[in-house]
CSV table of C-alpha atoms in Angstrom, one decimal:
chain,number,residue,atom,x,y,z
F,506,UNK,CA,0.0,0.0,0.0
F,507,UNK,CA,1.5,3.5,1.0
F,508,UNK,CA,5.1,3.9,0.2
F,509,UNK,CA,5.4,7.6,1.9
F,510,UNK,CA,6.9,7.5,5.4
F,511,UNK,CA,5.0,8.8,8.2
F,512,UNK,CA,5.5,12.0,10.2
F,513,UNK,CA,5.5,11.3,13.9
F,514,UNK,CA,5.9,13.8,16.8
F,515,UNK,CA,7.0,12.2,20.0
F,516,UNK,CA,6.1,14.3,23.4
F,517,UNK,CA,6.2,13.1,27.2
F,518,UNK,CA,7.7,14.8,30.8
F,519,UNK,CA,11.0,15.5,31.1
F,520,UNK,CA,12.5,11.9,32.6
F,521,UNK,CA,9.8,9.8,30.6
F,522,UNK,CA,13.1,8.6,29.0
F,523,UNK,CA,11.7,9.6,25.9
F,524,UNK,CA,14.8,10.1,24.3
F,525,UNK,CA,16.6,6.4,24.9
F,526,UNK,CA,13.7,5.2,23.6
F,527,UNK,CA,14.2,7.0,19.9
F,528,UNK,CA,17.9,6.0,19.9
F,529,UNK,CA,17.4,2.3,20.1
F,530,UNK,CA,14.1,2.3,18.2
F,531,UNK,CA,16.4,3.9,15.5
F,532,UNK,CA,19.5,1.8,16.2
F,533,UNK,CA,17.0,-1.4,16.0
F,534,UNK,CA,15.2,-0.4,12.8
F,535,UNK,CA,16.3,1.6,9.4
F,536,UNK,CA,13.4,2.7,8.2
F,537,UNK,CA,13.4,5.7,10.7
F,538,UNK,CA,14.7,9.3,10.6
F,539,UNK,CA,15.5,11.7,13.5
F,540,UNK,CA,14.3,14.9,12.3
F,541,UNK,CA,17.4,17.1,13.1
F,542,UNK,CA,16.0,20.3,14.3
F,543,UNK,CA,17.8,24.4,13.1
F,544,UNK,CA,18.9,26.8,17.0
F,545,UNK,CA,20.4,29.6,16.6
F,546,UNK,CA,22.4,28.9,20.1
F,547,UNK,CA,26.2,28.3,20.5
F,548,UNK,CA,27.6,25.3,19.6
F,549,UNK,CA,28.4,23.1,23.0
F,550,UNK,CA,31.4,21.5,22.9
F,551,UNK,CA,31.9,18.0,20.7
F,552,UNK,CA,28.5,19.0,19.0
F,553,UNK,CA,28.4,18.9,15.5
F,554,UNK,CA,26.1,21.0,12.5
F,555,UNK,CA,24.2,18.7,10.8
F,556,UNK,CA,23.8,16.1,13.8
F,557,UNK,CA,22.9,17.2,17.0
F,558,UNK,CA,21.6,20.7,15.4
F,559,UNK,CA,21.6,22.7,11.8
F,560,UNK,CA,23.6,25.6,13.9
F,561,UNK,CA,22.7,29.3,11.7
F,562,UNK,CA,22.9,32.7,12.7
F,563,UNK,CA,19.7,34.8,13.7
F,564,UNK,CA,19.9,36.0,9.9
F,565,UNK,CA,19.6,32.8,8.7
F,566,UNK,CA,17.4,31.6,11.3
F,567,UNK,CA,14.9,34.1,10.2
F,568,UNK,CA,15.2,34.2,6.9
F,569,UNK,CA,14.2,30.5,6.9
F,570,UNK,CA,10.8,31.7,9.1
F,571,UNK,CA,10.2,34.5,6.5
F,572,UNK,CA,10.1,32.0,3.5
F,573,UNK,CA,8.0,29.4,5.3
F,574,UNK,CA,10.6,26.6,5.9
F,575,UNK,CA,10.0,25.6,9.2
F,576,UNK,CA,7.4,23.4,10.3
F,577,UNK,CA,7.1,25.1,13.6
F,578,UNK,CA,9.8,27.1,16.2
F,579,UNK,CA,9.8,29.0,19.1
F,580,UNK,CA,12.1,30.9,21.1
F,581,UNK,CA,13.8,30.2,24.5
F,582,UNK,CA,16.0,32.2,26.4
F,583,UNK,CA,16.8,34.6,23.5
F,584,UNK,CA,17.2,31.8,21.0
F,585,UNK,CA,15.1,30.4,18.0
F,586,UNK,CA,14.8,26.9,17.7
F,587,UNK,CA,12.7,24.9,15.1
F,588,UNK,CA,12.3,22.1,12.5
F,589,UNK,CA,13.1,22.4,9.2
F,590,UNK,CA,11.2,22.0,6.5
F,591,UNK,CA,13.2,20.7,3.8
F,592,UNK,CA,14.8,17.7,5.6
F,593,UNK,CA,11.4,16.1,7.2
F,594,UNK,CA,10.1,16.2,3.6
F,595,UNK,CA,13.0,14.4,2.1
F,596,UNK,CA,13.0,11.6,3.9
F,597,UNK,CA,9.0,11.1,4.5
F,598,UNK,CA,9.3,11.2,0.4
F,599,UNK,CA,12.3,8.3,0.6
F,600,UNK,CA,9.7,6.4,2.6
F,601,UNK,CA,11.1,6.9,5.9
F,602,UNK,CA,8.9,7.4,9.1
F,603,UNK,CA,10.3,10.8,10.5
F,604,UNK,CA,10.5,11.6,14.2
F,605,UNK,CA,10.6,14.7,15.6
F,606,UNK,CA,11.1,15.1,19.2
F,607,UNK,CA,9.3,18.4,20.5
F,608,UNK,CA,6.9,19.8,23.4
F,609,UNK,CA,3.5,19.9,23.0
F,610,UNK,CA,3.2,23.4,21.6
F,611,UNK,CA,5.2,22.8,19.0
F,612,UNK,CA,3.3,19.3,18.4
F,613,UNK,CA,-0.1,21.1,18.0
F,614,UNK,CA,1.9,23.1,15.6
F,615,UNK,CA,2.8,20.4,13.5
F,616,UNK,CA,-0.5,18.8,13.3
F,617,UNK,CA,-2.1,21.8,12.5
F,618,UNK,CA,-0.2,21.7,9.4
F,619,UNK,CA,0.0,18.3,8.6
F,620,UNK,CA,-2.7,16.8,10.2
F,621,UNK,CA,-1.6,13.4,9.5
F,622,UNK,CA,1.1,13.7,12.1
F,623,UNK,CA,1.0,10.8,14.5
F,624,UNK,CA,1.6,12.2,18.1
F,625,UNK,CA,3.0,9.9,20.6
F,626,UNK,CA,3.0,10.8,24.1
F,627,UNK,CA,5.5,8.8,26.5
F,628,UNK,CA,4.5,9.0,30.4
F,629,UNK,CA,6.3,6.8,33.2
F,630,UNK,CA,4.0,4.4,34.6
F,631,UNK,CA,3.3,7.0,37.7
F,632,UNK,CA,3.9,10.1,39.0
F,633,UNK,CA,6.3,8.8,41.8
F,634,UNK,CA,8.0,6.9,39.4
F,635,UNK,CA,8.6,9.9,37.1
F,636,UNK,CA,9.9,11.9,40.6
F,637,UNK,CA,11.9,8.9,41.2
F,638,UNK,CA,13.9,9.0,38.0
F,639,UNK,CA,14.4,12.6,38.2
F,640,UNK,CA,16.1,12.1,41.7
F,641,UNK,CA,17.8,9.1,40.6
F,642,UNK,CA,20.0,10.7,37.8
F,643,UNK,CA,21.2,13.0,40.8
F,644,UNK,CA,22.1,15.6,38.2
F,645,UNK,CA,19.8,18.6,39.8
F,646,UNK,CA,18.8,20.1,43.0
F,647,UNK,CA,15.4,19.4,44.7
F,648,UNK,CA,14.4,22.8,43.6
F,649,UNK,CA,14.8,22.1,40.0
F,650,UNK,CA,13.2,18.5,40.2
F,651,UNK,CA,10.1,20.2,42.0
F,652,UNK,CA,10.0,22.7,39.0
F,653,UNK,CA,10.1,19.7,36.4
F,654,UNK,CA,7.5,18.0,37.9
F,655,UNK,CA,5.2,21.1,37.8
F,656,UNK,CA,6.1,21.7,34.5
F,657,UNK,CA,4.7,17.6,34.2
F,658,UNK,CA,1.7,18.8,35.7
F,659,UNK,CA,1.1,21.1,33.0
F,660,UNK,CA,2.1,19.1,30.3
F,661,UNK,CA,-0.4,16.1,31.7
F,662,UNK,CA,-3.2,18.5,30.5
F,663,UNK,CA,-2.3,19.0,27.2
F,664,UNK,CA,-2.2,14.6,27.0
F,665,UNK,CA,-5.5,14.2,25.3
F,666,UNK,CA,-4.3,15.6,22.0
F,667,UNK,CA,-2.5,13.1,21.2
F,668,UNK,CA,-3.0,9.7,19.6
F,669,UNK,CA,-1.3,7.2,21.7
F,670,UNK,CA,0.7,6.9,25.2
F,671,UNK,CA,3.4,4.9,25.4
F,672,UNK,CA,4.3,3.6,29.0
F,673,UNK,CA,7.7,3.7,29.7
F,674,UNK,CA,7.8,0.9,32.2
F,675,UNK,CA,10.7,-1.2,30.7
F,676,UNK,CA,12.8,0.4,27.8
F,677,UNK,CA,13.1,-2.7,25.3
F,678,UNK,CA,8.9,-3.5,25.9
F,679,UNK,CA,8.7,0.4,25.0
F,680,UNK,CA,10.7,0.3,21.9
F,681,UNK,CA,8.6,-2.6,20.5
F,682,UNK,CA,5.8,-1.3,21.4
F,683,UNK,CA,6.8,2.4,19.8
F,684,UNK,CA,7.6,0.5,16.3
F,685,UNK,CA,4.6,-1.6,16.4
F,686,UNK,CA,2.4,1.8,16.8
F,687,UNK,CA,3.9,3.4,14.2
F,688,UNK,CA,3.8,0.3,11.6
F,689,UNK,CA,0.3,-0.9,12.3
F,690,UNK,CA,-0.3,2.6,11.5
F,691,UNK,CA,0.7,2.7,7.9
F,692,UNK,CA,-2.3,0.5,7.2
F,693,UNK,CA,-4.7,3.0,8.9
F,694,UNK,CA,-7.5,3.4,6.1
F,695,UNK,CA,-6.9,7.1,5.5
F,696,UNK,CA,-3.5,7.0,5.2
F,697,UNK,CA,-4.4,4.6,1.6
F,698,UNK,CA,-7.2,6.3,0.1
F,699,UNK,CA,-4.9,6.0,-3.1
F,700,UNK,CA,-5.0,2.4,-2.6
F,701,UNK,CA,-8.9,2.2,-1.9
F,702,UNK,CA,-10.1,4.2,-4.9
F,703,UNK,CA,-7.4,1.9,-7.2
F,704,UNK,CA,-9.5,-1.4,-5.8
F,705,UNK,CA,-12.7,0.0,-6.6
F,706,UNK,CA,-11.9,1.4,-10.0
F,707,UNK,CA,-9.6,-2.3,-10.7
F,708,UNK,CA,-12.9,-4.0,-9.6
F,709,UNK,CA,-15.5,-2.1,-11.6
F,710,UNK,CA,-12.8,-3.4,-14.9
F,711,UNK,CA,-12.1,-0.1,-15.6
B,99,UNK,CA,-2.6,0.9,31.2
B,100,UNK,CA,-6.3,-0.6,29.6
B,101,UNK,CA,-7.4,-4.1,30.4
B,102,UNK,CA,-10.3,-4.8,28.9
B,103,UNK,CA,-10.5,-6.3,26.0
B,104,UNK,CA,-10.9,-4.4,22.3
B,105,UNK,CA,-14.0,-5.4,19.7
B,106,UNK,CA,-12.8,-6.4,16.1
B,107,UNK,CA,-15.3,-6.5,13.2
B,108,UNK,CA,-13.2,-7.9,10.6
B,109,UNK,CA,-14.8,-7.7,7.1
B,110,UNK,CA,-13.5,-8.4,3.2
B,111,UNK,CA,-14.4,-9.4,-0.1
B,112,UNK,CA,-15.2,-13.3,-0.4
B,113,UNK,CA,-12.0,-14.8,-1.4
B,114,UNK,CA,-10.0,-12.2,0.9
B,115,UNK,CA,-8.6,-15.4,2.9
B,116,UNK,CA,-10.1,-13.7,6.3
B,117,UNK,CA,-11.6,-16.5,7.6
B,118,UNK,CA,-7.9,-18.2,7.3
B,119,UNK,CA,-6.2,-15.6,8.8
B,120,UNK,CA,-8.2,-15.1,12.1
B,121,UNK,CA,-8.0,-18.7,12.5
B,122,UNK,CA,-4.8,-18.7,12.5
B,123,UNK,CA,-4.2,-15.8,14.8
B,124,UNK,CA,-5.9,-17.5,16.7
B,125,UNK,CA,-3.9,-19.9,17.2
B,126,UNK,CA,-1.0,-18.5,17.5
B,127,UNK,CA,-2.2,-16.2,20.2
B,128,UNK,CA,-4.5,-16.8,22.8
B,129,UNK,CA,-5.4,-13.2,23.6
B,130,UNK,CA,-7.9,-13.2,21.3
B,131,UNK,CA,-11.8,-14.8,21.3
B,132,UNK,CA,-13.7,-15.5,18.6
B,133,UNK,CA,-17.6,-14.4,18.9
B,134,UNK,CA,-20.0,-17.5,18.2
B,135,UNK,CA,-23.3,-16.1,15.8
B,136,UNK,CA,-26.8,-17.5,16.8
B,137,UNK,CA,-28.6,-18.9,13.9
B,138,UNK,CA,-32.5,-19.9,13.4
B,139,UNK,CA,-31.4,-22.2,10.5
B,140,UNK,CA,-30.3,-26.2,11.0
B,141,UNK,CA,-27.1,-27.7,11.9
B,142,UNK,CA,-25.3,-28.8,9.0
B,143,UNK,CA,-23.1,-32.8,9.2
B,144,UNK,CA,-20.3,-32.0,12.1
B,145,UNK,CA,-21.7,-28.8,13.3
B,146,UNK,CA,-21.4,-28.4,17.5
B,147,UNK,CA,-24.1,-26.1,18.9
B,148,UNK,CA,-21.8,-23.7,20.6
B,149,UNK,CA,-19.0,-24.1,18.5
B,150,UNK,CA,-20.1,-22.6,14.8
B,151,UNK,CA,-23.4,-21.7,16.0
B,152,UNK,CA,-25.3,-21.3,18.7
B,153,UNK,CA,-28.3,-23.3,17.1
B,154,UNK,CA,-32.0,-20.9,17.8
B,155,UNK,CA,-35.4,-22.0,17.7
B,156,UNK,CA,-37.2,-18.9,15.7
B,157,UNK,CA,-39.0,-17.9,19.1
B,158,UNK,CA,-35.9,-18.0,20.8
B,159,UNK,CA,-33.7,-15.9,18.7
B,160,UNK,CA,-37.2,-13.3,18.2
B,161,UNK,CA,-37.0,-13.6,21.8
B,162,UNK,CA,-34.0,-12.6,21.9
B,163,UNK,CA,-34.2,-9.7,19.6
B,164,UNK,CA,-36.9,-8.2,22.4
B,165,UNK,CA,-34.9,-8.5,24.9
B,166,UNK,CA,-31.7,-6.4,23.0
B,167,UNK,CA,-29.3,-9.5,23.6
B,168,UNK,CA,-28.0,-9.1,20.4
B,169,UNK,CA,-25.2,-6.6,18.8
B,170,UNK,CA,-26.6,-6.8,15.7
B,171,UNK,CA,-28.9,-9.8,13.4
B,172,UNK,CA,-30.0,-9.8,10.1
B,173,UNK,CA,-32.0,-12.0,7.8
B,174,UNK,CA,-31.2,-13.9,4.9
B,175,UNK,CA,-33.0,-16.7,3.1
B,176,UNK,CA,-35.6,-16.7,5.8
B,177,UNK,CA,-33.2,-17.6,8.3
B,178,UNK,CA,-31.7,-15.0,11.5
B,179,UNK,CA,-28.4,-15.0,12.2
B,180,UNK,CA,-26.6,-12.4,14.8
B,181,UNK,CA,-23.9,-12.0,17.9
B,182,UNK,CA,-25.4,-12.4,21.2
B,183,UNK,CA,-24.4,-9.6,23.4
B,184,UNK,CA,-23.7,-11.8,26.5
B,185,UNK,CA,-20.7,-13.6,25.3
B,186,UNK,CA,-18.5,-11.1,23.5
B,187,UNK,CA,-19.1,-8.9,26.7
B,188,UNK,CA,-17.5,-12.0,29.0
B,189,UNK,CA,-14.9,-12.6,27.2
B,190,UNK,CA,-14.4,-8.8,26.8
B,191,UNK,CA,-14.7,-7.7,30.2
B,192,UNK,CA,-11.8,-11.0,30.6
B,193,UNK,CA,-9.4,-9.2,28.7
B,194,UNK,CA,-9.6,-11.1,25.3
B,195,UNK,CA,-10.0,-9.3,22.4
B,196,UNK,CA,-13.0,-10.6,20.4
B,197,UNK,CA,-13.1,-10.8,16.8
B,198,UNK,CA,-16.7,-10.4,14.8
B,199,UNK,CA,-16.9,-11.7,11.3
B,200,UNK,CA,-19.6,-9.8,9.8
B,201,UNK,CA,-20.3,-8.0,6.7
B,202,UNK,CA,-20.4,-4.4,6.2
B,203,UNK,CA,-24.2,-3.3,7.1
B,204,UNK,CA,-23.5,-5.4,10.0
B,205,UNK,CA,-20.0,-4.2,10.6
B,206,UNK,CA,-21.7,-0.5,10.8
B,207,UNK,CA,-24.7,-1.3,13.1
B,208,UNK,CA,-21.7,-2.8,15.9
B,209,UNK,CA,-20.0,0.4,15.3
B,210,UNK,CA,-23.2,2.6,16.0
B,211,UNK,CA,-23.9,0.4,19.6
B,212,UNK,CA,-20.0,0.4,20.1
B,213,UNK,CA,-18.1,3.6,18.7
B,214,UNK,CA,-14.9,1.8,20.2
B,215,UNK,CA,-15.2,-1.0,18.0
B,216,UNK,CA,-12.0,-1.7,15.5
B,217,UNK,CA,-13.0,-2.2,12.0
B,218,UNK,CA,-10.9,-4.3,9.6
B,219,UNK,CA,-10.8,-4.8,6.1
B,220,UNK,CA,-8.8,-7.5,4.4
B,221,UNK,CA,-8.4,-6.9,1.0
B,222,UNK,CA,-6.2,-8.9,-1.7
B,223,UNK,CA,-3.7,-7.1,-3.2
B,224,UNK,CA,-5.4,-6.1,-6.6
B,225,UNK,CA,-9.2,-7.5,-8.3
B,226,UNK,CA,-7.5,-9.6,-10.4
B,227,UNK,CA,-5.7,-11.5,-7.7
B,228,UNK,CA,-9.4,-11.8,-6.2
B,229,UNK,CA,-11.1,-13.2,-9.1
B,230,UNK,CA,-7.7,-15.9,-9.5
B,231,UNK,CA,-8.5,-17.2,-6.2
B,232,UNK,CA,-12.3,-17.9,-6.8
B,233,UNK,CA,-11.7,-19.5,-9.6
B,234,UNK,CA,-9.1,-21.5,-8.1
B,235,UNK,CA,-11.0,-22.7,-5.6
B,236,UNK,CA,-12.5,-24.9,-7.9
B,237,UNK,CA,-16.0,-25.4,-6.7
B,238,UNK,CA,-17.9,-22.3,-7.9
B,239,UNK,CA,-19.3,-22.0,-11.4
B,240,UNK,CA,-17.9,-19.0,-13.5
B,241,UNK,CA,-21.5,-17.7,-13.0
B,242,UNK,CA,-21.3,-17.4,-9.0
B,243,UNK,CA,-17.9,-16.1,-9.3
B,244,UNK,CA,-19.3,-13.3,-11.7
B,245,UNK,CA,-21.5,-12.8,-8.7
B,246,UNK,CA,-19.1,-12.2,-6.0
B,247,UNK,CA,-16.9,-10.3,-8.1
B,248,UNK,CA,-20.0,-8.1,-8.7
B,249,UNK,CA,-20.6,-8.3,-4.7
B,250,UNK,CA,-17.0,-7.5,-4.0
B,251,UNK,CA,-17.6,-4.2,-6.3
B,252,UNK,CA,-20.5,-3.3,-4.0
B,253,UNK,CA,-18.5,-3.9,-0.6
B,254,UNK,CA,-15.5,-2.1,-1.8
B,255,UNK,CA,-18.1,1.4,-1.5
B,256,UNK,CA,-17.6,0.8,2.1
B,257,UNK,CA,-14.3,0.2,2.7
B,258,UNK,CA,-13.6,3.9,3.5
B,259,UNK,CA,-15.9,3.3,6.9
B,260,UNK,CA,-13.0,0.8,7.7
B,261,UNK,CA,-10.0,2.4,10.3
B,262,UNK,CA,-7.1,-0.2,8.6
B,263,UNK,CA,-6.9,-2.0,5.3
B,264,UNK,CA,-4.9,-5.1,5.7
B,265,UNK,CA,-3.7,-6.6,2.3
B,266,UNK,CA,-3.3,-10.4,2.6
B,267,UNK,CA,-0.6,-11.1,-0.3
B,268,UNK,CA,0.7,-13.5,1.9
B,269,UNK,CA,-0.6,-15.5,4.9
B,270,UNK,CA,1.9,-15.3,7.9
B,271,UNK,CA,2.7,-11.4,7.3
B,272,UNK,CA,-0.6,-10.8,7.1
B,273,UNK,CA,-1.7,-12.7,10.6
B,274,UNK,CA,0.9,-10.8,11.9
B,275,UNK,CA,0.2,-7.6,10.9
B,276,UNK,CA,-3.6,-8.1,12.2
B,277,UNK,CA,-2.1,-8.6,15.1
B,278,UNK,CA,0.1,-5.9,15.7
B,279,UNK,CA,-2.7,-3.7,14.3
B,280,UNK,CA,-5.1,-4.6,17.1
B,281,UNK,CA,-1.9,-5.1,19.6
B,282,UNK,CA,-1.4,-0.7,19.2
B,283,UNK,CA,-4.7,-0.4,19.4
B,284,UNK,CA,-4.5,-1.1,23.0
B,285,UNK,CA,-2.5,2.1,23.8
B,286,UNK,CA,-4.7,4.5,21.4
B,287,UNK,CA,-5.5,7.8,23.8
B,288,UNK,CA,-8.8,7.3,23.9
B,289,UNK,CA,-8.8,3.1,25.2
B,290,UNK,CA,-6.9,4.9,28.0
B,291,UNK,CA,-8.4,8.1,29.2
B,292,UNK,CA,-9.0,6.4,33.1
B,293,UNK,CA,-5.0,6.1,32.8
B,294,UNK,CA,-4.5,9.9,31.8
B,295,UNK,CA,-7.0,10.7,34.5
B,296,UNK,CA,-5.0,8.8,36.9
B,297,UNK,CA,-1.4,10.0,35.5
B,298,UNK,CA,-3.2,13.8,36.1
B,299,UNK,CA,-4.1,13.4,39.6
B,300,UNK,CA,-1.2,11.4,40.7
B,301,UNK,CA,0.5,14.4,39.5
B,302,UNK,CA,-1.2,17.3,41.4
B,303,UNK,CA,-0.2,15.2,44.3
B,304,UNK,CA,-4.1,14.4,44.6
């Protein structure tokens, strides 16, 4: 049926492990892409343009808003970052299922304007198991781990828009269960209304 | 997250090779349950009451009809045939998922009673391939088969009420992908809104 890849915007709180998840389901399986997204921030050290980020000045950055080739950005802290167009397009056209990680703004952004866009939502199987990770990588104080879980609070409203959760209780479960979401849903019916219309006209002999 | 059990109306063209398929998925898992039609008309050589049929006096199954113990009936050649209720929501409510194989208008009228209800629709890969497989089967005229080719162009109007098309070019990927179809299913949003309410809550520290 449908060759084109999918477009697929992954959300969940900060510690769902979201990310882990996408690097082995992309390590595991080839026909994904890791939509890379364009920041005009500094370059960290050992990152490199083109992997971790498409670095560009705030010239470029919005010259690339005025001509409409980002699929959605925002700005934080005095910086723009966002998803270019050009990329995504590229590979969902080369059949491959695209993933873009981003926050739920930018997510209803994205399926505003392609509203094909799968959204996957990963949540921990509880709230004290989500606090418990935070605390566990022992990388922040208590103050910023309370402010993450507020932010989760938030973020838990906004879980309805999207199409499926993914619960991140064991990671290899979760990255089977991430690829089986997406594949069963390249036979959803509107996704091959090409292929339904060819049936009908094949069985009518015409 | 959910752990009740998900209703599947599977439906195709004759010669689709559904029947094969669910009987093999079923047994190669044993999540799944298989909902038994009640019938006015007589047992056929072999037939178990309970086990193709469950075998109904007419004033049983019309009794049963008053009472609204069945999804859905229908009549043909003088004879009822439908899904009692009572079954499918046991083995439902035991965490199976049950499979319905019924034909479109009946496929709709489960739909309207259930909203939740998954609708399937196997399909072979083109008409042509269709048409080879009737005729291979050897024991229709070329007269019937005309007929269920003209049926098949009549059923393919509602395939767009479907939500998956599963094309069966080839047995084993196709049981599979029937199963990883209804397998996502399970984490769809809106199977698991208790478990967002919960997540929410647990959250606010409620």
């Amino acid at each position: 049926m449908e060759q084109e890849g999918i477009l697929i915007v992954v959300s969940g709180f900060s510690g769902s492990g979201k990310g882990t998840i996408m690097k082995e389901l992309l390590q595991r399986y080839d026909n994904y892409a890791l939509s890379i997204s364009a920041t005009t921030r500094q370059p960290r050290e050992g990152e490199v343009d083109g992997r971790e980020y498409f670095f560009k000045t705030r010239e470029e950055f919005e010259k690339m808003i005025a001509k409409d080739e980002l699929i959605e950005y925002a700005k934080y802290v005095n910086n723009y970052y966002g998803t270019p167009k050009a990329y995504v397009q590229e590979q969902l056209h080369a059949g491959k299922d695209v993933i873009l990680e981003i926050e739920i703004q930018g997510a209803l952004k994205v399926k505003e304007k392609f509203p094909e866009t799968l959204l996957l939502f990963v949540t921990p199987p509880t709230a004290s198991e989500l606090k418990k990770r935070l605390v566990g990588r022992g990388t922040e104080s208590m103050e910023v781990i309370e402010q993450r879980m507020l932010r989760a609070c938030e973020e838990a409203e906004g879980m309805d828009k999207y199409d499926y959760y993914v619960v991140n209780d064991e990671l290899d479960r979760c990255v089977e269960e991430v690829h089986r979401i997406i594949q069963a849903e390249h036979s959803r019916s509107y996704r091959n209304l090409q292929f339904a219309e060819h049936i009908k006209r094949d069985l009518k002999g015409e």
